[in-house]
Coordinates of C-alpha atoms in Angstrom, one line a residue:
M7 CA -3.0 -43.7 -12.1
S8 CA -2.4 -40.0 -12.5
A9 CA -2.1 -37.7 -9.4
S10 CA -4.9 -35.4 -8.5
V11 CA -4.6 -31.6 -8.8
P12 CA -4.6 -31.1 -5.0
A13 CA -1.9 -33.8 -4.7
L14 CA 0.2 -32.1 -7.3
A15 CA -0.3 -28.7 -5.6
S16 CA 0.8 -30.2 -2.3
L17 CA 3.9 -31.7 -3.9
L18 CA 4.8 -28.4 -5.6
H19 CA 4.5 -26.7 -2.2
M20 CA 6.8 -29.2 -0.5
N21 CA 9.4 -29.0 -3.2
H22 CA 9.6 -25.3 -3.0
I23 CA 10.0 -25.2 0.8
K24 CA 12.7 -27.9 0.5
D25 CA 14.5 -25.9 -2.2
I26 CA 14.4 -22.8 -0.1
D27 CA 15.6 -24.7 2.9
K28 CA 18.5 -26.2 0.9
L29 CA 19.5 -22.8 -0.6
L30 CA 19.5 -20.9 2.8
S31 CA 21.1 -23.8 4.7
G32 CA 23.9 -24.0 2.2
Y33 CA 24.4 -20.2 2.2
A34 CA 24.4 -20.2 6.0
Y35 CA 27.0 -22.9 6.1
K36 CA 29.3 -21.1 3.7
R37 CA 29.1 -17.9 5.8
G38 CA 29.4 -19.8 9.1
A39 CA 26.0 -18.3 10.2
D40 CA 23.2 -19.8 12.2
F41 CA 20.1 -20.6 10.0
A42 CA 17.7 -18.6 12.2
Q43 CA 20.0 -15.6 12.0
L44 CA 20.3 -15.9 8.2
F45 CA 16.5 -16.3 7.9
D46 CA 16.1 -13.0 9.7
Q47 CA 18.7 -11.3 7.4
W48 CA 16.9 -12.7 4.4
L49 CA 13.6 -11.1 5.5
D50 CA 15.3 -7.7 6.1
W51 CA 17.0 -8.0 2.7
T52 CA 13.7 -8.7 1.0
I53 CA 11.8 -5.9 2.8
R54 CA 14.4 -3.4 1.8
W55 CA 13.7 -3.8 -1.9
F56 CA 10.1 -2.9 -1.6
D57 CA 10.5 0.4 0.1
P58 CA 8.2 2.9 -1.7
A59 CA 11.0 5.5 -2.0
Y60 CA 13.3 3.0 -3.7
I61 CA 10.5 1.8 -6.0
R62 CA 9.7 5.4 -7.1
S63 CA 13.4 6.0 -7.7
K64 CA 13.3 3.2 -10.2
E65 CA 10.1 4.6 -11.8
C66 CA 8.2 1.5 -10.5
D67 CA 10.0 -0.6 -13.1
F68 CA 10.1 -4.1 -11.4
I69 CA 12.2 -5.5 -14.2
V70 CA 15.0 -3.2 -13.1
I71 CA 14.3 -3.8 -9.4
T72 CA 14.4 -7.6 -9.7
D73 CA 17.5 -7.4 -11.8
E74 CA 19.2 -5.4 -9.1
M75 CA 17.9 -7.8 -6.4
M76 CA 19.5 -10.7 -8.3
K77 CA 22.8 -9.0 -8.7
D78 CA 22.9 -8.0 -5.1
N79 CA 22.4 -11.5 -3.6
E80 CA 21.6 -14.3 -6.0
T81 CA 20.7 -16.8 -3.2
F82 CA 18.3 -14.5 -1.4
F83 CA 16.7 -13.5 -4.7
E84 CA 16.2 -17.1 -5.7
C85 CA 14.6 -17.9 -2.3
F86 CA 12.2 -14.9 -2.6
K87 CA 11.4 -15.9 -6.2
L88 CA 10.4 -19.4 -5.0
I89 CA 8.4 -18.0 -2.1
A90 CA 6.5 -15.7 -4.5
E91 CA 5.8 -18.5 -7.0
D92 CA 4.6 -20.8 -4.2
T93 CA 2.4 -18.1 -2.8
A94 CA 0.9 -17.2 -6.1
H95 CA 0.2 -20.9 -6.9
N96 CA -1.5 -21.6 -3.6
I97 CA -3.6 -18.4 -3.7
E98 CA -4.9 -19.7 -7.0
Q99 CA -5.5 -23.1 -5.6
K100 CA -6.9 -22.4 -2.1
G101 CA -7.1 -18.6 -1.7
W102 CA -4.1 -17.9 0.6
Y103 CA -0.8 -19.4 1.7
D104 CA 1.7 -18.8 4.6
A105 CA 4.9 -19.8 2.9
F106 CA 7.2 -17.8 5.4
G107 CA 5.4 -19.3 8.4
T108 CA 5.7 -22.8 7.0
L109 CA 9.4 -22.5 6.4
Y110 CA 9.9 -20.9 9.8
E111 CA 8.0 -23.7 11.6
E112 CA 10.0 -26.4 9.9
K113 CA 13.5 -24.9 10.2
V114 CA 13.7 -21.9 12.6
K115 CA 11.3 -22.3 15.5
S116 CA 13.0 -24.3 18.3
G117 CA 11.1 -25.8 21.2
Y118 CA 12.7 -23.3 23.6
K119 CA 11.6 -20.3 21.6
A120 CA 8.1 -21.7 21.1
S121 CA 7.6 -22.4 24.8
S122 CA 9.3 -19.2 26.1
M123 CA 7.3 -16.8 23.8
G124 CA 4.1 -18.9 23.7
Q125 CA 4.7 -19.1 20.0
F126 CA 2.5 -21.8 18.5
F127 CA 1.1 -21.1 15.0
T128 CA -2.5 -21.9 14.3
P129 CA -2.9 -24.8 11.8
E130 CA -4.0 -23.6 8.4
S131 CA -7.2 -25.8 8.4
L132 CA -8.3 -24.2 11.7
C133 CA -7.6 -20.7 10.3
D134 CA -9.8 -21.5 7.3
G135 CA -12.6 -22.6 9.6
I136 CA -12.4 -19.5 11.8
A137 CA -12.3 -17.3 8.8
K138 CA -15.4 -18.8 7.4
M139 CA -17.2 -18.4 10.7
L140 CA -16.2 -14.8 11.1
Y141 CA -16.7 -13.6 7.5
T142 CA -19.4 -11.1 6.7
K143 CA -19.9 -8.9 3.6
E144 CA -19.9 -5.8 5.8
R145 CA -16.5 -6.3 7.3
T146 CA -14.0 -3.5 6.5
F147 CA -11.3 -3.8 9.1
V148 CA -9.6 -6.9 10.6
Y149 CA -7.3 -6.7 13.6
D150 CA -5.0 -9.4 15.0
P151 CA -2.7 -8.3 17.9
A152 CA -0.8 -11.6 18.2
C153 CA -0.6 -12.4 14.5
G154 CA 2.5 -14.7 14.3
S155 CA 3.2 -15.0 10.6
G156 CA -0.3 -13.6 9.8
R157 CA -2.2 -16.8 9.2
L158 CA -5.6 -15.8 10.6
P159 CA -5.7 -12.5 8.6
L160 CA -4.4 -14.3 5.5
A161 CA -7.3 -16.8 5.9
M162 CA -9.7 -13.9 6.3
W163 CA -8.4 -12.2 3.2
G164 CA -8.9 -15.5 1.3
N165 CA -12.6 -15.4 2.1
I166 CA -13.4 -11.7 1.6
D167 CA -14.9 -10.0 -1.4
K168 CA -11.8 -8.6 -3.2
D169 CA -13.9 -5.9 -5.0
K170 CA -14.5 -4.2 -1.6
F171 CA -12.1 -2.1 0.5
H172 CA -10.5 -4.1 3.4
Y173 CA -7.8 -2.9 5.8
F174 CA -5.7 -5.2 8.1
V175 CA -4.0 -4.2 11.3
L176 CA -1.6 -6.9 12.5
G177 CA 0.7 -6.9 15.6
D178 CA 3.1 -9.1 17.4
L179 CA 5.8 -8.7 20.0
D180 CA 8.2 -10.9 18.1
P181 CA 10.1 -8.9 15.4
L182 CA 10.6 -11.9 13.2
S183 CA 6.8 -12.6 13.1
C184 CA 6.2 -9.0 12.2
K185 CA 8.5 -9.2 9.2
M186 CA 6.9 -12.5 8.0
S187 CA 3.5 -10.9 8.4
A188 CA 4.5 -7.8 6.4
L189 CA 5.9 -9.9 3.6
N190 CA 2.9 -12.2 3.5
M191 CA 0.5 -9.2 3.4
M192 CA 2.5 -7.6 0.6
L193 CA 2.5 -10.8 -1.5
H194 CA -1.2 -11.3 -1.0
G195 CA -2.0 -7.7 -2.1
M196 CA -3.5 -6.8 1.4
F197 CA -3.6 -3.2 2.6
G198 CA -2.8 -2.2 6.2
I199 CA -0.1 -2.0 8.9
V200 CA 2.0 -4.4 10.9
E201 CA 3.1 -3.2 14.3
R202 CA 5.7 -4.7 16.7
R203 CA 3.8 -4.0 19.9
D204 CA 3.2 -5.5 23.3
A205 CA -0.6 -6.1 23.2
L206 CA -0.9 -5.9 27.0
R207 CA 1.2 -2.8 27.8
M208 CA 0.7 -1.3 24.3
D209 CA 4.4 -0.4 24.0
F210 CA 5.4 0.2 20.4
F211 CA 8.7 -1.0 19.0
G212 CA 8.4 -0.5 15.2
G213 CA 6.0 -0.9 12.3
Y214 CA 5.4 -1.5 8.6
V215 CA 2.9 0.1 6.2
I216 CA 1.9 -2.4 3.6
N217 CA 1.0 -1.7 -0.1
E218 CA 0.2 2.0 0.5
M219 CA 1.1 2.7 -3.1
C220 CA -1.9 0.8 -4.4
Y221 CA -4.8 1.2 -2.0
P222 CA -7.7 2.0 -2.2
F223 CA -7.3 1.0 -5.8
P224 CA -5.8 -2.3 -6.8
C225 CA -2.6 -2.1 -8.9
A226 CA 0.7 -4.0 -9.4
I227 CA 2.9 -1.9 -7.1
P228 CA 3.6 -3.9 -3.9
S229 CA 5.4 -2.1 -1.1
I230 CA 6.5 -2.3 2.5
R231 CA 7.6 0.9 4.3
V232 CA 9.3 0.9 7.7
A233 CA 7.3 3.3 9.8
D234 CA 7.1 4.8 13.3
E235 CA 4.0 4.7 15.6
L236 CA 2.6 8.0 14.4
E237 CA 3.0 7.1 10.7
C238 CA 1.2 3.8 11.4
R239 CA -1.6 5.6 13.3
K240 CA -2.0 8.2 10.5
N241 CA -2.2 5.4 7.9
L242 CA -5.0 3.7 9.9
A243 CA -6.8 7.1 10.3
Y244 CA -6.6 7.6 6.6
A245 CA -8.0 4.2 5.9
R246 CA -10.9 5.0 8.2
S247 CA -11.5 8.2 6.4
I248 CA -12.0 6.4 3.1
T249 CA -14.2 3.6 4.6
P250 CA -17.1 2.9 2.3
K251 CA -20.5 4.3 3.4
D252 CA -23.8 2.5 3.6
D253 CA -26.8 4.0 1.6
D254 CA -27.8 6.1 4.6
G255 CA -24.3 7.7 4.8
S256 CA -23.2 5.8 7.9
E257 CA -19.9 3.9 8.1
Q258 CA -20.0 0.2 7.4
Q259 CA -19.4 -1.4 10.8
A260 CA -17.0 -4.3 11.3
V261 CA -18.2 -7.3 13.3
K262 CA -16.6 -7.5 16.8
I263 CA -16.1 -10.6 18.8
D264 CA -17.2 -10.2 22.4
T265 CA -14.7 -12.0 24.7
Q266 CA -13.3 -11.9 28.2
V267 CA -10.7 -9.1 28.0
V268 CA -7.5 -7.9 29.6
E269 CA -7.3 -4.1 29.9
P270 CA -4.1 -2.6 28.5
V271 CA -2.3 -0.2 30.8
A272 CA -1.4 2.4 28.2
V273 CA -2.8 3.5 24.8
P274 CA -1.4 5.6 22.0
S275 CA -2.3 9.3 22.0
E276 CA -2.5 9.8 18.3
P277 CA -4.8 9.8 16.5
Q278 CA -8.0 10.2 18.6
Q279 CA -10.3 7.2 18.9
Q280 CA -12.4 6.6 15.8
P281 CA -16.1 5.4 15.7
Q282 CA -15.4 2.2 13.7
Q283 CA -13.5 -0.5 15.3
P284 CA -11.7 -3.6 13.8
I285 CA -12.7 -7.1 14.5
Q286 CA -10.8 -8.7 17.3
L287 CA -9.1 -12.1 16.8
S288 CA -7.8 -12.4 20.4
L289 CA -8.9 -12.1 24.0
F290 CA -7.5 -8.6 24.4
N291 CA -9.6 -5.4 24.6
L292 CA -8.2 -3.2 21.8
D293 CA -11.0 -0.7 21.5
E294 CA -8.5 2.0 22.2
L295 CA -6.9 1.4 18.8

């Protein structure tokens, strides 16, 4: 009896994760490095190749860019290639896929780190259910201040109308989670920012601007730019300035979830508060963003 398409898709996904695990584990062993440390280095290495300044210096020629990636580190390049193939396949099959988070959960996240940082990723099936409940055609902005590897926003992206403009603002205190979210957003063609930020105190530690070379018009120029707080705020302000308007000229409003909130003790000073607010995917009050 032949295997079903979903079964084959699942099998392909597992083989890719295992292949990446094997490649990175072998590379870490040869270098005498811890797998978690090498995983972090691999994320940094991958992000570096998609800097807009570097892409423009190569005249947006991704044949040249991928060739240089492969020559620089063949193991890291092969792992990213498998991640990209896995992501593309699963987007076609189910709408979205968190390859980085899946590998991280299976190989990197220890019980100590999970319990000490409260780091427990939401199951994909639950993310799909929440996304379907929250989806509305009017939504323009999506915000998740404790994004992990970005699963909830990825699920939201998998359910939205891709012909309309959507902007995602992701945040997390863990730097590794921010890197995974930034790469996931880039591979899915999402527009927005990822900030390493304490969602309670609102302290900012670093950020990424995602796919700024293509929005608001879709094109095949993915990018990730390391950015400071002001650059992230300016990018968000620009996104709000190009927010689609309703027939009466008013801004399309994103749906907001009313929850019990915890007030942050500090807020960024730039730019000034805008009238349209992103949807909240947590218990925190983030109106000040």
